[in-house]
Coordinates of C-alpha atoms and ligand atoms in Angstrom, one line a residue:
X197 CA 116.5 105.7 68.9
X198 CA 114.2 107.7 66.6
X199 CA 115.0 111.0 65.0
X200 CA 113.3 113.0 67.9
X201 CA 112.2 110.2 70.3
X202 CA 113.1 107.0 72.0
X203 CA 111.6 103.9 70.6
X204 CA 109.8 101.2 72.4
X205 CA 109.0 98.2 70.4
X206 CA 109.4 100.6 67.1
X207 CA 107.1 103.1 68.7
X208 CA 107.8 106.7 70.0
X209 CA 107.9 106.5 73.7
X210 CA 108.4 109.6 76.2
X211 CA 110.4 108.6 79.4
X212 CA 108.7 110.1 82.6
X213 CA 111.2 109.0 85.2
X214 CA 111.9 109.6 88.9
X215 CA 114.9 109.5 90.8
X216 CA 114.8 107.0 93.7
X217 CA 118.1 105.7 95.3
X218 CA 117.3 102.4 96.5
X219 CA 120.5 102.9 99.0
X220 CA 118.8 105.8 100.7
X221 CA 115.2 104.0 101.7
X222 CA 114.8 101.2 103.9
X223 CA 114.4 98.1 101.6
X224 CA 110.9 97.3 103.2
X225 CA 109.7 100.7 101.9
X226 CA 110.9 100.2 98.3
X227 CA 107.6 99.2 96.8
X228 CA 105.7 101.8 98.4
X229 CA 107.9 104.5 97.1
X230 CA 107.7 102.9 93.5
X231 CA 104.0 102.7 93.7
X232 CA 103.7 106.3 94.5
X233 CA 105.8 107.2 91.6
X234 CA 103.6 105.4 89.2
X235 CA 100.6 107.1 90.8
X236 CA 102.1 110.4 90.0
X237 CA 102.0 109.5 86.3
X238 CA 105.7 108.3 86.1
X239 CA 106.6 105.3 84.0
X240 CA 110.2 105.0 85.1
X241 CA 112.4 104.6 88.0
X242 CA 116.1 105.8 87.8
X243 CA 118.6 105.0 90.4
X244 CA 122.4 105.3 90.7
X245 CA 124.5 102.3 91.9
X246 CA 126.7 103.3 95.0
X247 CA 129.9 101.1 94.4
X248 CA 131.2 102.0 97.9
X249 CA 128.2 100.9 99.8
X250 CA 128.3 97.5 98.1
X251 CA 131.9 97.2 98.2
X252 CA 133.2 98.2 101.8
X253 CA 136.5 96.5 100.9
X254 CA 138.1 95.1 97.8
X255 CA 136.8 91.6 96.7
X256 CA 133.4 92.2 98.6
X257 CA 130.3 92.8 96.8
X258 CA 127.4 92.9 99.3
X259 CA 123.9 92.7 97.9
X260 CA 122.0 92.0 101.0
X261 CA 119.0 93.8 102.5
X262 CA 119.2 97.2 101.4
X263 CA 121.7 96.5 98.8
X264 CA 119.7 94.1 96.9
X265 CA 119.5 96.0 93.8
X266 CA 118.2 93.0 91.8
X267 CA 115.3 92.9 94.0
X268 CA 114.8 96.9 93.7
X269 CA 114.8 96.3 89.9
X270 CA 112.4 93.5 90.0
X271 CA 109.9 95.5 92.0
X272 CA 110.2 98.1 89.5
X273 CA 109.2 95.7 87.1
X274 CA 106.4 94.3 89.1
X275 CA 104.9 97.8 89.3
X276 CA 105.0 97.8 85.5
X277 CA 107.4 100.5 85.4
X278 CA 110.9 100.7 83.4
X279 CA 114.5 101.4 85.2
X280 CA 117.3 103.7 84.3
X281 CA 120.6 102.3 85.9
X282 CA 123.6 104.8 86.5
X283 CA 126.3 102.5 87.7
X284 CA 128.9 105.4 87.7
X285 CA 131.4 104.2 88.8
X286 CA 131.7 107.9 90.0
X287 CA 127.9 109.2 90.9
X288 CA 128.4 112.3 92.8
X289 CA 124.7 112.3 94.3
X290 CA 125.9 113.8 97.7
X291 CA 127.1 110.4 98.5
X292 CA 130.4 109.9 100.3
X293 CA 133.3 110.0 97.9
X294 CA 130.8 110.3 94.9
X295 CA 130.4 106.4 95.4
X296 CA 134.0 105.5 94.7
X297 CA 135.3 103.2 97.3
X298 CA 137.9 105.0 99.5
X299 CA 140.1 101.8 99.6
X300 CA 140.8 102.2 96.0
X301 CA 143.1 105.3 96.5
X302 CA 144.9 103.9 99.4
X303 CA 147.6 103.9 97.0
X304 CA 147.9 107.4 95.6
X305 CA 149.3 106.2 92.4
X306 CA 145.7 105.1 91.3
X307 CA 143.9 107.5 89.1
X308 CA 140.6 109.1 89.8
X309 CA 138.0 109.4 87.1
X310 CA 140.8 108.9 84.3
X311 CA 142.3 106.2 81.9
X312 CA 144.7 104.8 84.6
X313 CA 145.2 101.1 84.4
X314 CA 144.6 100.3 88.3
X315 CA 141.5 102.6 88.4
X316 CA 140.2 100.7 85.3
X317 CA 140.9 97.3 86.6
X318 CA 138.9 97.7 89.9
X319 CA 136.0 99.3 87.8
X320 CA 136.4 96.0 85.6
X321 CA 135.8 93.9 88.9
X322 CA 133.0 96.2 90.0
X323 CA 131.0 95.9 86.6
X324 CA 131.6 92.1 86.6
X325 CA 129.9 92.1 90.2
X326 CA 127.0 94.1 88.5
X327 CA 126.8 92.0 85.4
X328 CA 124.3 89.2 87.0
X329 CA 122.1 91.8 88.4
X330 CA 121.8 94.3 85.4
X331 CA 122.3 92.1 82.3
X332 CA 119.3 89.9 82.5
X333 CA 117.0 92.6 83.6
X334 CA 117.5 94.5 80.4
X335 CA 114.4 95.4 78.3
X336 CA 115.3 93.1 75.6
X337 CA 115.6 90.1 78.0
X338 CA 112.1 91.0 79.4
X339 CA 113.3 93.0 82.2
X340 CA 112.8 96.8 83.2
X341 CA 116.2 98.5 82.3
X342 CA 115.8 100.8 79.3
X343 CA 119.0 102.8 79.6
X344 CA 122.4 103.0 81.4
X345 CA 124.5 106.0 81.8
X346 CA 128.4 106.2 81.7
X347 CA 129.9 108.2 84.2
X348 CA 128.3 111.2 85.6
X349 CA 128.6 115.0 84.5
X350 CA 132.1 114.1 83.4
X351 CA 132.4 117.3 81.6
X352 CA 132.5 119.0 85.1
X353 CA 135.3 117.3 86.0
X354 CA 137.9 116.2 83.1
X355 CA 138.0 115.6 79.3
X356 CA 139.8 112.1 79.1
X357 CA 138.0 110.7 76.1
X358 CA 140.1 107.4 76.3
X359 CA 138.4 107.0 79.8
X360 CA 135.2 107.2 78.5
X361 CA 135.7 104.9 75.7
X362 CA 137.1 102.4 78.0
X363 CA 134.1 102.7 80.2
X364 CA 131.9 101.9 77.3
X365 CA 133.8 99.0 76.3
X366 CA 133.9 97.7 80.0
X367 CA 130.0 98.3 80.1
X368 CA 129.5 96.5 76.9
X369 CA 131.9 93.8 77.7
X370 CA 129.8 92.6 80.5
X371 CA 126.5 92.2 78.2
X372 CA 124.9 95.5 78.5
X373 CA 123.2 96.1 75.2
X374 CA 120.7 98.9 76.0
X375 CA 121.6 102.5 74.8
X376 CA 124.0 104.5 76.8
X377 CA 123.7 108.1 77.8
X378 CA 125.8 110.7 79.2
X379 CA 124.6 113.7 81.4
X380 CA 126.1 117.2 81.6
X381 CA 125.4 120.5 82.9
X382 CA 124.2 122.3 79.6
X383 CA 127.3 124.4 78.7
X384 CA 128.8 124.0 75.5
X385 CA 132.4 123.0 77.1
X386 CA 130.8 120.4 79.5
X387 CA 128.4 118.8 77.2
X388 CA 131.6 118.4 74.8
X389 CA 134.0 116.9 77.3
X390 CA 131.6 114.9 79.1
X391 CA 130.8 112.5 76.2
X392 CA 132.0 110.9 73.1
X393 CA 130.6 109.8 69.9
X394 CA 128.1 106.8 70.2
X395 CA 126.8 108.2 73.6
X396 CA 123.5 109.9 73.8
X397 CA 123.9 113.3 75.5
X398 CA 121.5 114.5 77.9
X399 CA 121.4 117.5 80.4
X400 CA 120.9 118.2 84.1
X401 CA 119.2 121.4 85.0
X402 CA 116.3 122.6 87.3
X403 CA 115.4 126.1 85.4
X404 CA 115.3 127.8 82.2
X405 CA 114.1 124.4 80.5
X406 CA 113.6 125.8 77.0
X407 CA 117.1 127.6 76.8
X408 CA 118.9 124.3 78.2
X409 CA 117.1 122.1 75.8
X410 CA 118.2 124.4 72.9
X411 CA 121.7 124.2 74.0
X412 CA 121.6 120.5 74.4
X413 CA 120.1 120.4 70.8
X414 CA 123.2 121.9 69.3
X415 CA 125.3 119.3 70.9
X416 CA 123.0 116.4 70.4
X417 CA 121.5 117.2 66.9
X418 CA 119.4 114.1 66.6
X419 CA 117.5 111.5 68.6
X420 CA 115.2 112.3 71.6
X421 CA 116.0 115.2 74.1
X422 CA 116.2 114.2 77.6
X423 CA 116.7 116.3 81.0
X424 CA 118.3 113.2 82.9
X425 CA 118.2 115.5 86.2
X426 CA 115.4 117.9 86.4
X427 CA 116.4 119.3 89.8
X428 CA 113.1 119.9 91.6
X429 CA 114.6 120.7 94.8
X430 CA 118.3 120.7 96.4
X431 CA 120.3 119.4 99.3
X432 CA 121.3 120.9 102.5
X433 CA 124.7 121.4 104.3
X434 CA 125.1 121.5 108.1
X435 CA 125.3 125.0 109.3
X436 CA 123.3 126.5 106.4
X437 CA 119.6 127.0 105.7
X438 CA 117.1 124.1 104.4
X439 CA 116.7 124.4 100.6
X440 CA 112.9 124.5 99.2
X441 CA 111.9 125.5 95.8
X442 CA 108.7 127.3 94.9
X443 CA 105.9 124.5 93.9
X444 CA 104.3 126.4 91.1
X445 CA 107.6 127.5 89.7
X446 CA 108.9 123.9 89.8
X447 CA 105.8 122.8 88.2
X448 CA 105.7 125.4 85.7
X449 CA 109.4 124.4 84.6
X450 CA 108.4 121.0 84.3
X451 CA 105.4 121.9 82.1
X452 CA 107.7 123.8 79.8
X453 CA 109.9 120.8 79.5
X454 CA 107.2 118.4 78.8
X455 CA 105.5 120.7 76.1
X456 CA 108.6 120.3 74.0
X457 CA 108.1 116.6 73.9
X458 CA 111.3 115.9 75.9
X459 CA 111.7 112.9 78.2
X460 CA 112.8 113.6 81.9
X461 CA 114.1 112.2 85.0
X462 CA 112.9 114.1 88.3
X463 CA 116.0 114.4 90.4
X464 CA 114.7 113.7 93.1
X465 CA 111.3 111.9 92.9
X466 CA 112.2 110.8 96.6
X467 CA 115.4 111.6 98.1
X468 CA 115.3 109.7 101.4
X469 CA 118.1 109.5 104.0
X470 CA 121.7 109.4 104.3
X471 CA 121.7 106.9 106.9
X472 CA 124.9 105.8 108.8
X473 CA 128.0 107.6 107.6
X474 CA 127.0 108.0 104.0
X475 CA 126.5 111.6 103.5
X476 CA 128.9 113.3 101.1
X477 CA 130.5 116.8 101.3
X478 CA 131.5 119.9 99.1
X479 CA 134.7 121.5 99.4
X480 CA 135.2 124.5 96.9
X481 CA 137.5 126.4 99.7
X482 CA 134.9 125.9 102.4
X483 CA 134.2 122.3 103.5
X484 CA 130.7 121.9 103.7
X485 CA 129.5 118.5 104.8
X486 CA 126.0 117.4 103.8
X487 CA 123.3 116.7 106.5
X488 CA 121.5 113.4 107.2
X489 CA 118.3 114.2 105.6
X490 CA 118.3 113.8 101.8
X491 CA 114.7 114.9 101.7
X492 CA 115.6 117.4 98.7
X493 CA 112.3 119.1 98.7
X494 CA 111.2 116.3 96.5
X495 CA 107.7 115.4 95.5
X496 CA 107.7 112.7 98.1
X497 CA 109.2 113.8 101.5
X498 CA 111.9 112.0 103.4
X499 CA 109.1 109.8 105.2
X500 CA 107.7 108.9 101.7
X501 CA 104.6 111.3 102.1
X502 CA 103.3 113.0 98.8
X503 CA 104.0 117.0 99.2
X504 CA 102.2 119.9 97.4
X505 CA 105.0 119.4 94.6
X506 CA 103.7 115.9 94.3
X507 CA 100.3 117.2 93.7
X508 CA 101.3 119.9 91.3
X509 CA 103.5 117.9 89.4
X510 CA 100.7 115.0 88.9
X511 CA 98.7 117.7 87.4
X512 CA 101.3 118.8 85.0
X513 CA 102.1 115.2 83.9
X514 CA 98.3 114.7 83.4
X515 CA 98.3 117.1 80.7
X516 CA 100.7 114.8 78.7
X517 CA 100.2 111.4 79.8
X518 CA 97.6 108.8 81.4
X519 CA 97.8 109.3 85.3
X520 CA 96.2 106.6 87.3
X521 CA 93.0 107.9 89.3
X522 CA 94.2 106.4 92.6
X523 CA 95.8 108.9 95.0
X524 CA 98.3 107.8 97.8
X525 CA 97.2 108.7 101.1
X526 CA 98.6 111.5 103.0
X527 CA 100.8 110.6 106.0
X528 CA 99.4 111.1 109.6
X529 CA 101.4 112.8 112.3
X530 CA 103.5 110.5 114.3
X531 CA 103.0 110.2 118.3
X532 CA 104.7 112.6 120.4
X533 CA 106.3 111.1 123.4
X534 CA 109.5 111.1 125.5
X535 CA 111.9 108.2 126.4
X536 CA 114.3 108.4 129.4
X537 CA 117.8 107.6 128.8
X538 CA 118.5 106.3 131.8
X539 CA 121.8 104.2 131.2
X540 CA 125.0 105.6 130.0
X541 CA 128.7 104.8 129.3
X542 CA 131.6 107.0 128.7
X543 CA 133.1 106.6 125.0
X544 CA 136.7 106.8 126.7
X545 CA 135.9 103.8 128.8
X546 CA 135.0 101.6 125.7
X547 CA 137.4 102.9 123.0
X548 CA 140.0 99.8 123.7
X549 CA 136.8 97.4 122.7
X550 CA 135.9 99.8 119.7
X551 CA 139.3 99.8 117.8
X552 CA 142.8 98.2 118.0
X553 CA 145.6 100.9 119.1
X554 CA 148.8 100.7 117.1
X555 CA 152.0 102.7 117.5
X556 CA 153.1 105.3 115.0
X557 CA 156.1 107.8 114.5
X558 CA 153.7 110.2 112.8
X559 CA 149.9 110.4 112.8
X560 CA 148.7 108.1 110.4
X561 CA 145.6 108.8 108.1
X562 CA 142.3 107.2 108.8
X563 CA 142.7 105.4 105.4
X564 CA 146.2 104.3 106.4
X565 CA 144.7 102.3 109.3
X566 CA 142.0 100.8 106.9
X567 CA 139.1 102.7 108.2
X568 CA 137.0 104.7 105.8
X569 CA 134.3 106.2 107.8
X570 CA 133.5 107.4 111.0
X571 CA 135.8 108.2 113.8
X572 CA 139.5 107.4 114.7
X573 CA 141.2 108.5 118.0
X574 CA 144.8 109.6 118.2
X575 CA 146.7 109.6 121.5
X576 CA 150.2 110.9 122.5
X577 CA 151.9 111.8 125.7
X578 CA 153.2 115.2 126.1
X579 CA 155.5 117.1 128.5
X580 CA 155.6 120.9 128.0
X581 CA 157.1 123.7 129.9
X582 CA 155.4 127.1 129.7
X583 CA 152.6 127.9 127.3
X584 CA 151.5 125.0 125.0
X585 CA 149.9 125.4 121.7
X586 CA 148.7 122.4 119.6
X587 CA 148.6 122.8 115.9
X588 CA 147.6 120.2 113.1
X589 CA 148.7 120.8 109.4
X590 CA 145.2 119.7 108.4
X591 CA 142.3 118.0 110.2
X592 CA 139.8 116.0 108.2
X593 CA 137.4 116.8 109.2
X594 CA 136.9 117.7 112.9
X595 CA 139.1 116.7 116.0
X596 CA 137.7 117.0 119.4
X597 CA 140.8 117.6 121.6
X598 CA 141.2 116.4 125.2
X599 CA 143.9 116.7 128.0
X600 CA 143.9 114.3 130.7
X601 CA 140.4 113.4 129.6
X602 CA 139.1 117.0 129.8
X603 CA 137.7 118.7 126.7
X604 CA 139.8 121.5 125.5
X605 CA 138.4 122.4 122.2
X606 CA 137.6 121.5 118.6
X607 CA 140.0 121.7 115.6
X608 CA 137.3 122.3 112.4
X609 CA 137.9 122.0 108.7
X610 CA 134.5 123.8 108.2
X611 CA 136.0 126.8 110.0
X612 CA 139.7 126.3 109.2
X613 CA 140.6 126.0 112.5
X614 CA 144.2 124.4 112.9
X615 CA 145.3 125.1 116.5
X616 CA 144.4 125.7 120.0
X617 CA 145.9 126.3 123.3
X618 CA 146.3 123.5 126.1
X619 CA 147.1 124.4 129.8
X620 CA 150.3 126.0 130.8
X621 CA 153.0 123.3 131.6
X622 CA 150.9 120.7 130.1
X623 CA 152.2 117.2 131.1
X624 CA 150.0 114.1 130.3
X625 CA 147.7 112.6 127.6
X626 CA 146.4 114.4 124.7
X627 CA 143.4 112.7 122.9
X628 CA 142.4 114.0 119.6
X629 CA 138.9 112.2 118.6
X630 CA 138.7 112.8 114.7
X631 CA 135.4 112.4 112.9
X632 CA 135.2 111.9 109.0
X633 CA 132.0 114.0 108.5
X634 CA 131.7 112.6 105.0
X635 CA 133.9 112.4 101.9
X636 CA 133.8 115.2 99.3
X637 CA 131.7 114.0 96.2
X638 CA 131.9 116.8 93.7
X639 CA 135.4 118.2 92.2
X640 CA 139.2 117.6 92.5
X641 CA 139.2 116.5 96.1
X642 CA 137.2 113.0 95.4
X643 CA 139.4 110.2 96.8
X644 CA 141.5 112.3 99.4
X645 CA 142.4 110.6 102.6
X646 CA 140.7 111.3 106.2
X647 CA 142.0 111.9 109.6
X648 CA 144.8 114.0 110.8
X649 CA 146.9 115.2 107.3
X650 CA 150.7 116.0 107.8
X651 CA 152.1 116.8 111.1
X652 CA 150.9 117.7 114.3
X653 CA 153.1 120.3 116.2
X654 CA 153.3 121.2 120.0
X655 CA 155.0 124.7 120.6
X656 CA 156.3 124.2 117.0
X657 CA 157.9 121.0 117.3
X658 CA 156.3 117.8 115.6
X659 CA 154.9 115.6 117.9
X660 CA 156.2 112.0 117.3
X661 CA 155.1 108.7 119.1
X662 CA 151.5 108.1 118.7
X663 CA 148.9 105.5 119.4
X664 CA 146.0 105.6 117.2
X665 CA 142.9 103.5 116.6
X666 CA 140.0 103.4 114.0
X667 CA 136.8 103.3 116.1
X668 CA 133.7 101.1 115.1
X669 CA 131.4 103.3 117.3
X670 CA 128.5 101.2 116.1
X671 CA 129.7 98.2 118.0
X672 CA 126.6 98.3 120.1
X673 CA 127.4 94.8 121.7
X674 CA 130.3 96.6 123.3
X675 CA 128.3 99.5 124.3
X676 CA 125.3 97.5 125.8
X677 CA 127.8 95.7 128.0
X678 CA 129.2 98.9 129.4
X679 CA 126.1 100.6 130.0
X680 CA 125.3 101.5 133.6
X681 CA 122.5 103.4 135.3
X682 CA 122.9 107.0 134.3
X683 CA 125.4 109.1 136.2
X684 CA 127.0 112.6 135.3
X685 CA 129.5 112.0 132.4
X686 CA 131.6 114.8 131.0
X687 CA 132.8 114.3 127.3
X688 CA 131.5 112.1 124.8
X689 CA 129.1 109.3 125.9
X690 CA 126.6 106.8 125.0
X691 CA 123.1 107.0 126.4
X692 CA 120.3 104.4 126.1
X693 CA 116.7 103.9 126.8
X694 CA 114.0 101.7 125.9
X695 CA 110.3 102.4 124.7
X696 CA 107.3 100.2 123.8
X697 CA 105.0 100.5 120.7
X698 CA 101.7 99.0 120.0
X699 CA 102.8 99.0 116.1
X700 CA 105.6 99.6 114.1
X701 CA 105.3 102.9 112.3
X702 CA 107.5 105.8 111.4
X703 CA 108.6 108.1 114.0
X704 CA 110.6 111.4 114.0
X705 CA 113.3 111.9 116.7
X706 CA 113.8 115.6 117.7
X707 CA 117.5 116.2 118.3
X708 CA 117.1 119.9 119.4
X709 CA 118.8 120.4 122.6
X710 CA 121.5 117.9 121.8
X711 CA 124.8 118.8 120.4
X712 CA 126.4 116.5 118.0
X713 CA 126.3 112.7 117.4
X714 CA 124.9 109.6 116.0
X715 CA 121.7 107.7 116.9
X716 CA 120.9 104.0 116.6
X717 CA 117.4 102.4 116.9
X718 CA 117.0 98.9 117.2
X719 CA 120.6 98.6 116.1
X720 CA 119.9 100.6 112.8
X721 CA 122.2 103.8 112.4
X722 CA 119.7 106.8 111.8
X723 CA 122.8 108.7 111.0
X724 CA 124.2 112.0 112.5
X725 CA 122.7 114.8 114.2
X726 CA 124.1 118.2 114.9
X727 CA 123.1 121.5 116.7
X728 CA 124.7 123.3 113.7
X729 CA 121.3 122.5 111.8
X730 CA 119.1 123.1 109.8
X731 CA 117.9 119.8 110.5
X732 CA 116.4 119.2 114.0
X733 CA 114.9 115.6 113.4
X734 CA 116.1 112.2 112.4
X735 CA 113.7 109.9 110.6
X736 CA 113.2 106.5 112.1
X737 CA 111.7 104.2 109.4
X738 CA 108.7 102.1 110.4
X739 CA 110.3 98.8 109.5
X740 CA 113.1 99.5 111.9
X741 CA 110.5 99.5 114.7
X742 CA 108.5 96.7 116.3
X743 CA 105.4 96.2 118.4
X744 CA 106.7 95.8 122.1
X745 CA 110.1 97.1 123.3
X746 CA 112.5 99.0 121.2
X747 CA 116.0 100.3 122.0
X748 CA 117.5 103.6 121.3
X749 CA 121.2 104.3 121.8
X750 CA 122.8 107.9 121.4
X751 CA 126.4 108.7 120.9
X752 CA 126.6 112.4 122.2
X753 CA 130.1 113.8 121.5
X754 CA 129.6 117.1 123.2
X755 CA 128.2 115.7 126.6
X756 CA 125.3 118.0 126.8
X757 CA 123.2 118.2 130.0
X758 CA 121.0 115.1 130.6
X759 CA 117.8 115.0 128.6
X760 CA 115.2 112.6 127.3
X761 CA 114.9 111.5 123.8
X762 CA 111.8 113.2 122.3
X763 CA 109.8 111.8 119.6
X764 CA 108.0 114.4 117.5
X765 CA 105.0 114.6 114.9
X766 CA 107.0 114.8 111.8
X767 CA 110.1 116.1 109.9
X768 CA 111.9 119.3 111.4
X769 CA 114.3 120.0 108.3
X770 CA 114.9 123.7 109.6
X771 CA 114.9 127.2 108.5
X772 CA 114.7 128.2 105.0
X773 CA 116.6 131.3 103.5
X774 CA 113.3 133.5 103.0
Ligands
GLA1092 C1 124.3 116.8 89.7 C2 124.8 115.2 90.0 C3 123.9 114.9 90.8 C4 123.8 115.6 92.1 C5 123.0 116.9 91.7 C6 123.0 117.9 92.8 O1 123.5 116.9 88.8 O2 125.0 114.6 88.7 O3 124.6 113.5 91.3 O4 124.8 115.6 92.9 O5 124.0 117.4 90.8 O6 121.9 117.2 93.7

């Protein structure tokens, strides 16, 4: 580090970085996105590491396919760029549980983001698994990694300096030698609580660059100024509007920032997609799960195509640094066509094959059943005289309630709905199909369990004797065996169809008209859709598709009227506020 600059081989060096999360982009598209970053004038790619994606259970560290972080870093190096790695362990990022594995908090005595031995022991295992990937790829060993960040906006959560010290020790112990940074929102309290001496403080913001850099300077009196997250867009919640930012304003803010000589990481350069069940959620009194698209209104859109913001930011960067002349081509509209979903299977017909039912005296949490995402089914027998009201202490996050197989209603955390009426003199089977809509990724609720929490009461009396099963709704082998030519089905069901393509190319599935559910194409989970919006499309990355026959399977939870799958020209991210 110099007095005012990063130094590279002893010479002042400005970092012009763009955030790109390998875990939100199909691995066959990494090289394309990285290249487009270089063509915008960036010299560095920044990524978080999503611990929970690599470690679905303790002792596992998956680096295959879309989790091959080493390959991602090698592609950055091959493009002649540098890399910034933010291994967390907490990453926020609108990613489920902020990247922390849910299995870690099975035992409530395990600390969260603090100096707590069990938590720290798990982090040590995690960093040891990362060591062979990161250590040899540092700049001083000929690799691309120039900086590593410790924790993430820790000043917004806690002030446990011992925890940060231990994290530094653990990161150094595995052999990381590059400079370490912290990032915090630019207030005096957060910048102080979120860092310790020896770590280089940086800030996160998306406007009022000069004022924020001045605040940062008072807390980081020497060395380079860096905005480690320059928010050039924003994320969306289900049931709210789609966020966009004004292009010329965003470019103007970037101009102000670069004019000071500061370094920057655009958050995001390319957001990508929360495939599968990977989206996070916020809960500051209202539970707000994140949508599937992580388009972020970033310079490259969800499908990797340059937007007006890309060109505006490229022009700004060109005033300060050399920008390659080559321009990435604009994406072309995808073909519009319909696919008949001509086979179907009722979810309730296959639940016994999607999970194993166990007996319980009280409703177990999803986590107690060793399941950390997706769906869980609770079943109880009831025998009521007179009016029957079902009441749950807490539902995380959404329970569809069925009596004798018929849908009765929904208990929804998003709307604080905890109770509903069953038919009078109800006698028979009650099912609660509970969806984890994404674990909270910011604030004090990180690490909380999912499923039914506390007691379930019927007419005021706790309901005992449950059968419960975590459902692996993505067991498509089971689903395929159960599919039959379509017949009217009420309630949650799988629908399937096939379609033929001349070539593999990006497609966009129009989900308007459907209720709520999940879609797989050729076995790849595109993520959730929901009529709550704002997004009305699911992105189908080209590498998932093939020339010839392709398969689509939809799990529709509401059992909406029969309707074909409609593929459309492009992204439909929904209404904006203005
Ligand atoms: C903070 C976090 C990021 C992300 C952004 C909002 O800056 O550090 O992980 O959550 O907010 O998109």
